[in-house]
Amino acid sequence: MFNKVLIANRGEIALRIHRACREMGIKTVAVHSTADAAAMHVRLADETVCIGPPAARDSYLNVAAILSAATITGADAIHPGLGFLAEDADFAAAVEEHGFTFIGPSAEHIRLMGNKVAAKDAIRKLGIPTVPGSPGGVCDLATAEAAASAIGYPILIKAAAGGGGRGMKIAHDRSELAHMLPIAQHEAASFFGCGEVYLERHLERPRHIEIQILGDGRGGIVHLGERDCSLQRSHQKVLEESPSPALNTAERDRLGTLAVEALSELGYKGVGTLEFLYQDGEFFFIEMNTRLQVEHPVTEMVSGLDIVREQLRIAAGAPLGYCQADIKLCGHAIECRINAESPDTFAPSPGRITGWNLPGNIGVRVDTAAYTDYIVPPYYDSLVAKLVAQGRDREEAIARMRRALEMFVVEGIYTTIPLHQRIMNDPDFIAGKVDTTFLQRFR
Ligand code: MV4
């Protein structure tokens, strides 16, 4: 096992990784920007290195500074967390070239899944259904029109280097496609540095269901069930739960088995998530994430496994040591993302937290790096806490979440707690009937 791990991230996820390291007897190195000098992950780490000014590109994305920090502190491995450099194949390769272990999948697998066209192609060839779409990328209008009439309108134009829904464009007919294609290509080039786009049939009311996979890269591979992430706003997840209220046991087993078989054939090492759209009883693969995800705690609550601990063990070369039959998924868990935002307009609300009281009790978990008098900086994403409630069934999880939200006090900044309180009392949410249009009703 590693002696010392450098955590190349900030906020609650840096602290989450720190906790797993401590429990395994691993020393931690925190890196931080000048804006995060007083952050909790910095206070708790064994060693700290300031790697640059507030702007992420100069600090948390500064590969040279991070590698230097690992060298001077004598770290064995680097955990990228999520966001920032977590899905940067060049970073993963650079970490390994400098003699450190990258805590994540191989650079090749990160690169493959980073191009959404290549990823879809690879996953389809491994026997998983994908959304009907163009056979590959589309460069010109003639190819796009031919593909679109084969698929059928409405069509979604997506960026090959995008993902997470950013930069998607819808076209209802031929003339809209002609208008949107160059706009989508231009945006893809300027946002993601690659102008390649592809087409997909636009599903009108899908649910977003993702499967959590753990592979040791030497034959051991399991899934930990699914998460339903259908509640999103501007492609930001707002609330996640496991299991999905939309799936029955047979569908769960089928999807899990398909995912495990596919990634087993790929020889996948690390944690990963296969994202699907689910509509009218059918699953369609859309993307794979090759990182730890924000919403991993809901899976931990129902599986009892510490996913970050598993990441560290796998990266250190240990075998999984258990098989699918050993995985027992139990009860129901819901995660509410508590953001420093206005609950109505979603405008960011950085600033000093003047009052702070966390809920607790059985089945309630809070992942956060905030504390009384902590100043939420304006430079990074607005997540201040993840509130997770678990119960023997969905009803009990909702009851615990409702009570926990009531007892979660945050003063000095606006948060999305009131939004979650309204969701927990919504009849459609309570009935498990949510789709992509759900959050619009809360405006
Ligand atoms: C789609 C889609 C409809 N049809 N793809 C992809 C990433 C995710 N953040 C949103 N994505 C979507 N991809 C096709 N072919 C609709 C969405 C979508 C969505 C999906 C599930 C849950 C919420 C959503 C909100 C907006 C868009």
Tab-separated table of C-alpha atoms and ligand atoms in Angstrom:
chain	number	residue	atom	x	y	z
A	1	MET	CA	0.000	0.000	0.000
A	2	PHE	CA	1.050	3.604	-0.482
A	3	ASN	CA	2.871	5.473	2.239
A	4	LYS	CA	1.893	8.971	1.098
A	5	VAL	CA	-0.757	10.210	-1.327
A	6	LEU	CA	-0.994	13.683	-2.854
A	7	ILE	CA	-4.600	14.840	-3.239
A	8	ALA	CA	-4.820	17.071	-6.320
A	9	ASN	CA	-8.160	18.642	-5.492
A	10	ARG	CA	-10.038	20.832	-3.029
A	11	GLY	CA	-13.269	21.096	-1.060
A	12	GLU	CA	-15.378	18.220	0.184
A	13	ILE	CA	-13.869	15.675	-2.226
A	14	ALA	CA	-10.307	16.422	-1.064
A	15	LEU	CA	-11.497	15.823	2.486
A	16	ARG	CA	-13.326	12.650	1.420
A	17	ILE	CA	-10.089	11.238	-0.019
A	18	HIS	CA	-8.169	12.362	3.069
A	19	ARG	CA	-10.566	10.372	5.290
A	20	ALA	CA	-10.036	7.164	3.300
A	21	CYS	CA	-6.241	7.652	3.430
A	22	ARG	CA	-6.250	8.179	7.212
A	23	GLU	CA	-8.282	5.044	7.806
A	24	MET	CA	-5.766	3.089	5.741
A	25	GLY	CA	-2.753	4.584	7.533
A	26	ILE	CA	-1.673	6.592	4.481
A	27	LYS	CA	-0.158	10.072	4.909
A	28	THR	CA	-1.658	12.885	2.843
A	29	VAL	CA	-0.304	15.892	0.984
A	30	ALA	CA	-2.777	18.702	0.307
A	31	VAL	CA	-2.133	21.102	-2.534
A	32	HIS	CA	-4.048	24.349	-2.572
A	33	SER	CA	-4.471	27.707	-4.236
A	34	THR	CA	-3.915	30.915	-2.263
A	35	ALA	CA	-7.717	31.207	-2.007
A	36	ASP	CA	-7.858	27.890	-0.091
A	37	ALA	CA	-5.066	28.476	2.447
A	38	ALA	CA	-7.591	28.192	5.331
A	39	ALA	CA	-9.476	25.219	3.824
A	40	MET	CA	-10.239	22.151	5.917
A	41	HIS	CA	-8.430	19.753	3.560
A	42	VAL	CA	-5.314	21.880	4.031
A	43	ARG	CA	-5.657	22.029	7.828
A	44	LEU	CA	-6.015	18.268	8.193
A	45	ALA	CA	-3.353	17.083	5.736
A	46	ASP	CA	0.044	15.870	6.961
A	47	GLU	CA	1.828	18.195	4.529
A	48	THR	CA	0.653	21.083	2.371
A	49	VAL	CA	1.969	22.850	-0.709
A	50	CYS	CA	0.595	26.078	-2.160
A	51	ILE	CA	0.506	25.580	-5.942
A	52	GLY	CA	-0.673	28.929	-7.230
A	53	PRO	CA	-3.181	31.781	-7.323
A	54	PRO	CA	-6.997	31.323	-7.087
A	55	ALA	CA	-7.722	30.744	-10.795
A	56	ALA	CA	-7.932	26.966	-11.291
A	57	ARG	CA	-5.822	27.040	-14.459
A	58	ASP	CA	-2.915	28.423	-12.410
A	59	SER	CA	-3.359	26.062	-9.430
A	60	TYR	CA	-5.586	22.956	-9.503
A	61	LEU	CA	-4.959	22.549	-13.246
A	62	ASN	CA	-1.252	23.419	-12.993
A	63	VAL	CA	0.349	20.063	-13.843
A	64	ALA	CA	3.958	21.209	-13.372
A	65	ALA	CA	3.208	22.640	-9.920
A	66	ILE	CA	1.357	19.480	-8.838
A	67	LEU	CA	4.143	17.157	-10.039
A	68	SER	CA	6.721	19.354	-8.289
A	69	ALA	CA	4.680	19.188	-5.075
A	70	ALA	CA	4.598	15.383	-5.336
A	71	THR	CA	8.362	15.290	-5.897
A	72	ILE	CA	9.347	17.556	-3.003
A	73	THR	CA	7.011	15.804	-0.537
A	74	GLY	CA	8.022	12.314	-1.668
A	75	ALA	CA	4.448	11.193	-2.446
A	76	ASP	CA	3.984	7.719	-3.975
A	77	ALA	CA	0.696	8.383	-5.701
A	78	ILE	CA	-1.618	11.167	-6.845
A	79	HIS	CA	-5.392	11.096	-6.436
A	80	PRO	CA	-7.010	13.564	-8.869
A	81	GLY	CA	-10.417	13.609	-7.147
A	82	LEU	CA	-13.088	14.718	-9.597
A	83	GLY	CA	-13.333	17.617	-12.019
A	84	PHE	CA	-10.045	19.482	-12.637
A	85	LEU	CA	-7.506	16.876	-13.918
A	86	ALA	CA	-9.459	13.693	-13.086
A	87	GLU	CA	-10.259	12.832	-16.711
A	88	ASP	CA	-7.173	14.326	-18.345
A	89	ALA	CA	-5.368	11.421	-20.030
A	90	ASP	CA	-2.212	13.512	-20.526
A	91	PHE	CA	-2.119	14.220	-16.787
A	92	ALA	CA	-2.534	10.530	-15.934
A	93	ALA	CA	0.320	9.682	-18.315
A	94	ALA	CA	2.540	12.485	-16.950
A	95	VAL	CA	1.970	11.302	-13.354
A	96	GLU	CA	3.119	7.790	-14.285
A	97	GLU	CA	6.064	9.070	-16.374
A	98	HIS	CA	7.291	10.956	-13.315
A	99	GLY	CA	7.290	7.744	-11.303
A	100	PHE	CA	4.092	8.255	-9.297
A	101	THR	CA	1.011	6.056	-9.351
A	102	PHE	CA	-2.068	7.691	-10.835
A	103	ILE	CA	-5.074	6.712	-8.711
A	104	GLY	CA	-7.473	6.060	-11.543
A	105	PRO	CA	-7.805	4.077	-14.769
A	106	SER	CA	-5.080	3.811	-17.421
A	107	ALA	CA	-4.392	6.896	-19.530
A	108	GLU	CA	-5.544	4.837	-22.563
A	109	HIS	CA	-8.968	4.152	-21.070
A	110	ILE	CA	-9.361	7.794	-19.990
A	111	ARG	CA	-8.463	8.905	-23.521
A	112	LEU	CA	-10.824	6.396	-25.156
A	113	MET	CA	-13.800	7.451	-23.016
A	114	GLY	CA	-12.913	11.158	-23.329
A	115	ASN	CA	-13.859	11.064	-27.002
A	116	LYS	CA	-17.593	10.383	-26.837
A	117	VAL	CA	-17.726	9.124	-30.440
A	118	ALA	CA	-14.940	6.588	-29.853
A	119	ALA	CA	-16.435	5.631	-26.465
A	120	LYS	CA	-19.891	4.962	-27.926
A	121	ASP	CA	-18.371	2.931	-30.722
A	122	ALA	CA	-16.261	0.845	-28.331
A	123	ILE	CA	-19.137	0.261	-25.913
A	124	ARG	CA	-21.557	-0.664	-28.720
A	125	LYS	CA	-19.061	-3.215	-30.026
A	126	LEU	CA	-18.945	-4.700	-26.515
A	127	GLY	CA	-22.654	-5.494	-26.783
A	128	ILE	CA	-24.305	-2.571	-24.998
A	129	PRO	CA	-27.206	-0.711	-26.649
A	130	THR	CA	-26.430	2.923	-27.491
A	131	VAL	CA	-28.690	5.804	-28.539
A	132	PRO	CA	-29.336	5.543	-32.296
A	133	GLY	CA	-27.016	8.034	-33.930
A	134	SER	CA	-24.470	8.845	-36.615
A	135	PRO	CA	-21.976	5.987	-37.181
A	136	GLY	CA	-19.124	8.298	-36.160
A	137	GLY	CA	-18.393	12.018	-36.147
A	138	VAL	CA	-20.010	14.215	-38.788
A	139	CYS	CA	-17.926	16.859	-40.572
A	140	ASP	CA	-20.147	18.175	-43.339
A	141	LEU	CA	-23.824	18.906	-43.896
A	142	ALA	CA	-24.352	16.174	-46.518
A	143	THR	CA	-23.130	13.460	-44.097
A	144	ALA	CA	-25.178	14.999	-41.282
A	145	GLU	CA	-28.380	15.139	-43.355
A	146	ALA	CA	-27.991	11.562	-44.515
A	147	ALA	CA	-27.383	10.373	-40.928
A	148	ALA	CA	-30.282	12.457	-39.595
A	149	SER	CA	-32.821	11.061	-42.036
A	150	ALA	CA	-31.687	7.528	-41.164
A	151	ILE	CA	-32.010	8.237	-37.401
A	152	GLY	CA	-35.181	10.355	-37.574
A	153	TYR	CA	-35.847	13.837	-36.158
A	154	PRO	CA	-35.609	15.442	-33.647
A	155	ILE	CA	-31.828	15.160	-33.576
A	156	LEU	CA	-29.340	16.182	-30.893
A	157	ILE	CA	-25.941	17.470	-31.984
A	158	LYS	CA	-23.298	16.667	-29.367
A	159	ALA	CA	-19.591	17.525	-29.128
A	160	ALA	CA	-17.234	14.503	-29.299
A	161	ALA	CA	-14.952	16.092	-26.699
A	162	GLY	CA	-17.870	17.418	-24.639
A	163	GLY	CA	-19.887	15.275	-22.318
A	164	GLY	CA	-22.231	15.998	-19.476
A	165	GLY	CA	-24.621	17.677	-21.908
A	166	ARG	CA	-22.602	20.849	-22.427
A	167	GLY	CA	-22.940	22.372	-25.886
A	168	MET	CA	-25.778	20.086	-27.052
A	169	LYS	CA	-27.995	21.484	-29.844
A	170	ILE	CA	-31.386	20.236	-30.923
A	171	ALA	CA	-32.601	20.157	-34.536
A	172	HIS	CA	-36.249	19.358	-35.339
A	173	ASP	CA	-35.868	19.228	-39.103
A	174	ARG	CA	-33.470	19.519	-42.015
A	175	SER	CA	-33.310	23.306	-42.061
A	176	GLU	CA	-32.609	23.507	-38.326
A	177	LEU	CA	-29.835	20.950	-38.775
A	178	ALA	CA	-28.286	23.056	-41.540
A	179	HIS	CA	-28.452	26.101	-39.261
A	180	MET	CA	-27.223	24.388	-36.067
A	181	LEU	CA	-24.421	22.187	-37.411
A	182	PRO	CA	-21.849	24.964	-38.007
A	183	ILE	CA	-22.796	26.636	-34.697
A	184	ALA	CA	-22.307	23.342	-32.822
A	185	GLN	CA	-18.974	22.719	-34.575
A	186	HIS	CA	-17.751	26.219	-33.791
A	187	GLU	CA	-18.779	25.960	-30.123
A	188	ALA	CA	-17.238	22.492	-29.787
A	189	ALA	CA	-13.933	23.837	-31.133
A	190	SER	CA	-13.912	26.850	-28.825
A	191	PHE	CA	-15.212	25.117	-25.642
A	192	PHE	CA	-13.450	21.772	-25.914
A	193	GLY	CA	-10.582	22.393	-28.346
A	194	CYS	CA	-11.995	19.834	-30.802
A	195	GLY	CA	-14.661	20.667	-33.370
A	196	GLU	CA	-15.828	17.081	-33.912
A	197	VAL	CA	-19.581	16.587	-33.388
A	198	TYR	CA	-21.950	13.620	-33.693
A	199	LEU	CA	-25.681	13.142	-33.970
A	200	GLU	CA	-28.109	11.265	-31.770
A	201	ARG	CA	-31.838	10.681	-31.820
A	202	HIS	CA	-33.272	13.131	-29.272
A	203	LEU	CA	-35.136	11.253	-26.540
A	204	GLU	CA	-37.910	13.519	-25.250
A	205	ARG	CA	-38.326	12.360	-21.640
A	206	PRO	CA	-35.433	10.157	-20.596
A	207	ARG	CA	-34.228	9.315	-17.130
A	208	HIS	CA	-30.504	9.423	-16.426
A	209	ILE	CA	-29.403	6.119	-14.914
A	210	GLU	CA	-25.760	5.249	-14.314
A	211	ILE	CA	-24.054	2.036	-13.211
A	212	GLN	CA	-21.109	2.065	-10.799
A	213	ILE	CA	-18.309	-0.332	-11.739
A	214	LEU	CA	-15.155	-1.390	-9.856
A	215	GLY	CA	-12.472	-3.314	-11.731
A	216	ASP	CA	-9.022	-4.427	-10.575
A	217	GLY	CA	-7.635	-4.779	-14.109
A	218	ARG	CA	-6.745	-8.438	-13.480
A	219	GLY	CA	-10.101	-10.145	-13.860
A	220	GLY	CA	-11.906	-8.936	-10.768
A	221	ILE	CA	-14.863	-6.737	-11.664
A	222	VAL	CA	-18.223	-5.959	-10.047
A	223	HIS	CA	-21.048	-3.451	-10.323
A	224	LEU	CA	-22.588	-1.701	-7.333
A	225	GLY	CA	-26.002	-1.128	-8.846
A	226	GLU	CA	-27.275	2.085	-10.337
A	227	ARG	CA	-27.893	5.714	-9.443
A	228	ASP	CA	-30.809	7.693	-10.795
A	229	CYS	CA	-29.647	11.231	-11.588
A	230	SER	CA	-32.694	12.454	-13.479
A	231	LEU	CA	-33.018	15.632	-11.401
A	232	GLN	CA	-30.702	18.047	-13.187
A	233	ARG	CA	-30.626	21.739	-13.903
A	234	SER	CA	-28.472	23.123	-16.740
A	235	HIS	CA	-26.747	19.715	-16.851
A	236	GLN	CA	-25.838	20.005	-13.176
A	237	LYS	CA	-27.152	17.175	-11.046
A	238	VAL	CA	-29.287	18.401	-8.152
A	239	LEU	CA	-30.278	15.156	-6.426
A	240	GLU	CA	-29.267	11.526	-6.918
A	241	GLU	CA	-30.624	8.278	-5.514
A	242	SER	CA	-29.942	4.572	-5.478
A	243	PRO	CA	-31.640	2.341	-6.449
A	244	SER	CA	-33.593	4.018	-9.248
A	245	PRO	CA	-37.332	4.059	-8.515
A	246	ALA	CA	-37.832	3.274	-12.222
A	247	LEU	CA	-36.032	-0.101	-12.371
A	248	ASN	CA	-37.088	-3.551	-11.258
A	249	THR	CA	-34.652	-6.234	-10.106
A	250	ALA	CA	-34.552	-7.963	-13.495
A	251	GLU	CA	-33.698	-4.708	-15.326
A	252	ARG	CA	-31.022	-3.881	-12.720
A	253	ASP	CA	-29.397	-7.305	-13.055
A	254	ARG	CA	-29.494	-7.180	-16.847
A	255	LEU	CA	-27.926	-3.717	-17.025
A	256	GLY	CA	-25.335	-4.522	-14.361
A	257	THR	CA	-24.343	-7.775	-16.044
A	258	LEU	CA	-24.023	-6.088	-19.444
A	259	ALA	CA	-21.839	-3.346	-17.956
A	260	VAL	CA	-19.601	-5.782	-16.093
A	261	GLU	CA	-19.152	-8.024	-19.142
A	262	ALA	CA	-18.251	-5.062	-21.363
A	263	LEU	CA	-15.710	-3.531	-18.995
A	264	SER	CA	-14.269	-6.928	-18.183
A	265	GLU	CA	-13.503	-7.421	-21.877
A	266	LEU	CA	-11.856	-3.994	-21.895
A	267	GLY	CA	-9.691	-5.005	-18.902
A	268	TYR	CA	-10.870	-1.899	-17.075
A	269	LYS	CA	-8.958	-0.957	-13.933
A	270	GLY	CA	-10.347	1.502	-11.406
A	271	VAL	CA	-13.784	2.902	-10.688
A	272	GLY	CA	-16.004	3.922	-13.551
A	273	THR	CA	-19.570	4.818	-14.381
A	274	LEU	CA	-21.571	3.904	-17.449
A	275	GLU	CA	-24.263	6.509	-18.125
A	276	PHE	CA	-27.527	5.490	-19.732
A	277	LEU	CA	-30.675	7.202	-20.849
A	278	TYR	CA	-33.734	5.147	-19.915
A	279	GLN	CA	-37.023	5.643	-21.688
A	280	ASP	CA	-40.040	3.378	-22.211
A	281	GLY	CA	-38.290	0.369	-20.678
A	282	GLU	CA	-35.180	0.688	-22.867
A	283	PHE	CA	-31.585	1.578	-21.958
A	284	PHE	CA	-29.255	3.504	-24.199
A	285	PHE	CA	-25.589	4.047	-23.301
A	286	ILE	CA	-24.482	7.676	-23.747
A	287	GLU	CA	-21.144	8.196	-21.977
A	288	MET	CA	-18.651	6.636	-19.607
A	289	ASN	CA	-16.999	8.525	-16.737
A	290	THR	CA	-13.567	7.270	-15.757
A	291	ARG	CA	-13.475	9.012	-12.389
A	292	LEU	CA	-14.903	8.977	-8.895
A	293	GLN	CA	-18.230	10.824	-9.044
A	294	VAL	CA	-19.744	13.480	-6.795
A	295	GLU	CA	-22.723	11.202	-6.117
A	296	HIS	CA	-20.670	8.120	-5.094
A	297	PRO	CA	-21.944	8.316	-1.445
A	298	VAL	CA	-25.431	7.038	-2.368
A	299	THR	CA	-23.802	3.888	-3.728
A	300	GLU	CA	-21.622	3.594	-0.613
A	301	MET	CA	-24.718	3.856	1.601
A	302	VAL	CA	-26.532	0.992	-0.152
A	303	SER	CA	-23.482	-1.217	-0.789
A	304	GLY	CA	-21.541	-0.640	2.441
A	305	LEU	CA	-18.331	-0.340	0.386
A	306	ASP	CA	-15.921	2.594	0.719
A	307	ILE	CA	-15.397	3.430	-2.952
A	308	VAL	CA	-12.356	5.672	-2.345
A	309	ARG	CA	-10.701	2.931	-0.273
A	310	GLU	CA	-11.346	0.548	-3.188
A	311	GLN	CA	-9.753	3.072	-5.588
A	312	LEU	CA	-6.634	3.201	-3.418
A	313	ARG	CA	-6.441	-0.611	-3.106
A	314	ILE	CA	-6.902	-1.122	-6.858
A	315	ALA	CA	-4.280	1.518	-7.710
A	316	ALA	CA	-1.838	-0.176	-5.322
A	317	GLY	CA	-2.275	-3.401	-7.311
A	318	ALA	CA	-4.469	-5.335	-4.885
A	319	PRO	CA	-7.110	-7.719	-6.230
A	320	LEU	CA	-10.757	-6.828	-5.519
A	321	GLY	CA	-11.033	-9.859	-3.234
A	322	TYR	CA	-14.804	-10.239	-3.666
A	323	CYS	CA	-17.180	-11.134	-6.477
A	324	GLN	CA	-20.635	-10.015	-7.617
A	325	ALA	CA	-22.394	-12.504	-5.320
A	326	ASP	CA	-20.664	-10.853	-2.334
A	327	ILE	CA	-22.192	-7.456	-3.171
A	328	LYS	CA	-25.402	-6.944	-1.217
A	329	LEU	CA	-27.335	-3.799	-2.068
A	330	CYS	CA	-29.496	-2.848	0.838
A	331	GLY	CA	-32.188	-0.186	1.295
A	332	HIS	CA	-32.357	3.184	-0.401
A	333	ALA	CA	-30.168	6.316	-0.335
A	334	ILE	CA	-30.750	9.867	-1.563
A	335	GLU	CA	-28.189	12.656	-1.936
A	336	CYS	CA	-29.135	16.349	-1.995
A	337	ARG	CA	-26.449	18.660	-3.327
A	338	ILE	CA	-26.387	21.734	-1.107
A	339	ASN	CA	-24.986	24.540	-3.245
A	340	ALA	CA	-24.130	28.114	-2.291
A	341	GLU	CA	-26.806	29.437	-4.634
A	342	SER	CA	-30.116	31.208	-4.523
A	343	PRO	CA	-32.739	28.406	-4.345
A	344	ASP	CA	-34.921	30.320	-6.840
A	345	THR	CA	-32.601	31.901	-9.400
A	346	PHE	CA	-29.599	29.583	-8.841
A	347	ALA	CA	-27.329	32.667	-8.832
A	348	PRO	CA	-24.048	31.875	-7.013
A	349	SER	CA	-23.945	33.020	-3.387
A	350	PRO	CA	-20.329	32.975	-2.203
A	351	GLY	CA	-19.322	34.548	1.117
A	352	ARG	CA	-18.887	33.897	4.833
A	353	ILE	CA	-20.912	31.175	6.544
A	354	THR	CA	-21.895	32.864	9.806
A	355	GLY	CA	-24.041	30.059	11.206
A	356	TRP	CA	-23.602	26.309	10.603
A	357	ASN	CA	-25.335	23.328	12.186
A	358	LEU	CA	-25.167	19.860	10.670
A	359	PRO	CA	-27.894	17.247	10.995
A	360	GLY	CA	-27.018	13.720	12.095
A	361	ASN	CA	-28.555	10.542	13.472
A	362	ILE	CA	-28.884	7.074	11.981
A	363	GLY	CA	-28.863	6.951	8.177
A	364	VAL	CA	-27.704	10.554	7.717
A	365	ARG	CA	-24.320	11.486	6.279
A	366	VAL	CA	-22.901	14.899	5.406
A	367	ASP	CA	-19.859	15.269	3.132
A	368	THR	CA	-18.559	18.819	3.408
A	369	ALA	CA	-15.393	20.830	3.939
A	370	ALA	CA	-17.226	23.905	5.281
A	371	TYR	CA	-17.402	25.135	8.886
A	372	THR	CA	-18.567	28.184	10.862
A	373	ASP	CA	-16.838	31.320	9.499
A	374	TYR	CA	-15.659	29.467	6.375
A	375	ILE	CA	-15.708	31.777	3.362
A	376	VAL	CA	-17.099	30.109	0.235
A	377	PRO	CA	-14.748	31.424	-2.463
A	378	PRO	CA	-16.221	32.722	-5.737
A	379	TYR	CA	-13.626	30.950	-7.921
A	380	TYR	CA	-14.805	27.334	-7.899
A	381	ASP	CA	-18.042	25.345	-8.114
A	382	SER	CA	-20.721	26.173	-5.582
A	383	LEU	CA	-21.118	22.788	-3.850
A	384	VAL	CA	-20.835	23.314	-0.066
A	385	ALA	CA	-22.210	20.009	1.214
A	386	LYS	CA	-23.691	16.711	0.145
A	387	LEU	CA	-26.480	15.600	2.441
A	388	VAL	CA	-27.159	11.875	2.130
A	389	ALA	CA	-30.036	10.034	3.795
A	390	GLN	CA	-30.458	6.294	3.791
A	391	GLY	CA	-33.311	4.072	4.913
A	392	ARG	CA	-34.624	0.536	4.602
A	393	ASP	CA	-36.782	1.790	1.728
A	394	ARG	CA	-37.293	4.998	-0.270
A	395	GLU	CA	-40.020	6.233	2.035
A	396	GLU	CA	-37.753	6.019	5.071
A	397	ALA	CA	-34.897	7.698	3.168
A	398	ILE	CA	-37.223	10.576	2.206
A	399	ALA	CA	-38.493	10.942	5.788
A	400	ARG	CA	-34.921	11.099	7.093
A	401	MET	CA	-33.903	13.559	4.369
A	402	ARG	CA	-36.864	15.808	5.156
A	403	ARG	CA	-35.925	15.884	8.829
A	404	ALA	CA	-32.211	16.362	8.094
A	405	LEU	CA	-32.892	19.293	5.735
A	406	GLU	CA	-34.972	20.901	8.483
A	407	MET	CA	-32.079	20.658	10.947
A	408	PHE	CA	-29.335	21.746	8.515
A	409	VAL	CA	-28.647	25.405	9.360
A	410	VAL	CA	-26.554	27.554	7.023
A	411	GLU	CA	-26.501	31.302	7.681
A	412	GLY	CA	-24.729	34.105	5.826
A	413	ILE	CA	-25.110	32.674	2.322
A	414	TYR	CA	-28.057	31.395	0.285
A	415	THR	CA	-28.230	27.664	-0.291
A	416	THR	CA	-30.392	25.201	-2.205
A	417	ILE	CA	-31.745	23.684	1.052
A	418	PRO	CA	-35.235	25.261	0.512
A	419	LEU	CA	-35.329	23.821	-3.031
A	420	HIS	CA	-34.643	20.328	-1.667
A	421	GLN	CA	-37.335	20.803	0.980
A	422	ARG	CA	-39.858	21.526	-1.750
A	423	ILE	CA	-38.682	18.504	-3.773
A	424	MET	CA	-39.067	16.209	-0.711
A	425	ASN	CA	-42.715	17.276	-0.425
A	426	ASP	CA	-43.578	17.052	-4.124
A	427	PRO	CA	-46.169	14.338	-4.881
A	428	ASP	CA	-44.490	13.338	-8.162
A	429	PHE	CA	-41.073	13.048	-6.533
A	430	ILE	CA	-42.553	11.027	-3.678
A	431	ALA	CA	-44.147	8.730	-6.264
A	432	GLY	CA	-40.745	8.371	-8.009
A	433	LYS	CA	-42.064	10.006	-11.182
A	434	VAL	CA	-39.337	12.390	-12.236
A	435	ASP	CA	-37.957	13.213	-15.637
A	436	THR	CA	-35.936	15.937	-17.300
A	437	THR	CA	-38.761	18.487	-17.058
A	438	PHE	CA	-39.346	18.069	-13.305
A	439	LEU	CA	-37.267	20.973	-11.992
A	440	GLN	CA	-38.882	23.544	-14.281
A	441	ARG	CA	-41.995	23.376	-12.081
A	442	PHE	CA	-39.984	24.836	-9.205
A	443	ARG	CA	-39.224	28.186	-10.857
B	1	MV4	C1	-29.677	13.301	-24.278
B	1	MV4	C2	-31.002	13.688	-24.061
B	1	MV4	C3	-31.929	13.284	-25.007
B	1	MV4	N1	-31.552	12.557	-26.095
B	1	MV4	N2	-29.326	12.601	-25.380
B	1	MV4	C4	-26.701	14.037	-21.695
B	1	MV4	C5	-25.888	14.373	-20.546
B	1	MV4	C6	-26.852	14.764	-19.498
B	1	MV4	N3	-26.287	15.704	-18.582
B	1	MV4	C7	-27.996	15.321	-20.272
B	1	MV4	N4	-28.005	14.575	-21.445
B	1	MV4	C8	-29.028	14.327	-22.275
B	1	MV4	N5	-28.712	13.629	-23.401
B	1	MV4	C9	-30.260	12.232	-26.247
B	1	MV4	N6	-29.905	11.531	-27.328
B	1	MV4	C10	-31.353	14.412	-22.921
B	1	MV4	C11	-30.351	14.745	-22.009
B	1	MV4	C12	-30.777	15.498	-20.866
B	1	MV4	C13	-31.107	14.860	-19.651
B	1	MV4	C14	-31.045	13.465	-19.523
B	1	MV4	C15	-31.367	12.853	-18.329
B	1	MV4	C16	-31.767	13.626	-17.229
B	1	MV4	C17	-31.835	15.001	-17.329
B	1	MV4	C18	-31.506	15.637	-18.544
B	1	MV4	C19	-31.597	17.018	-18.647
B	1	MV4	C20	-31.277	17.626	-19.836
B	1	MV4	C21	-30.866	16.874	-20.930
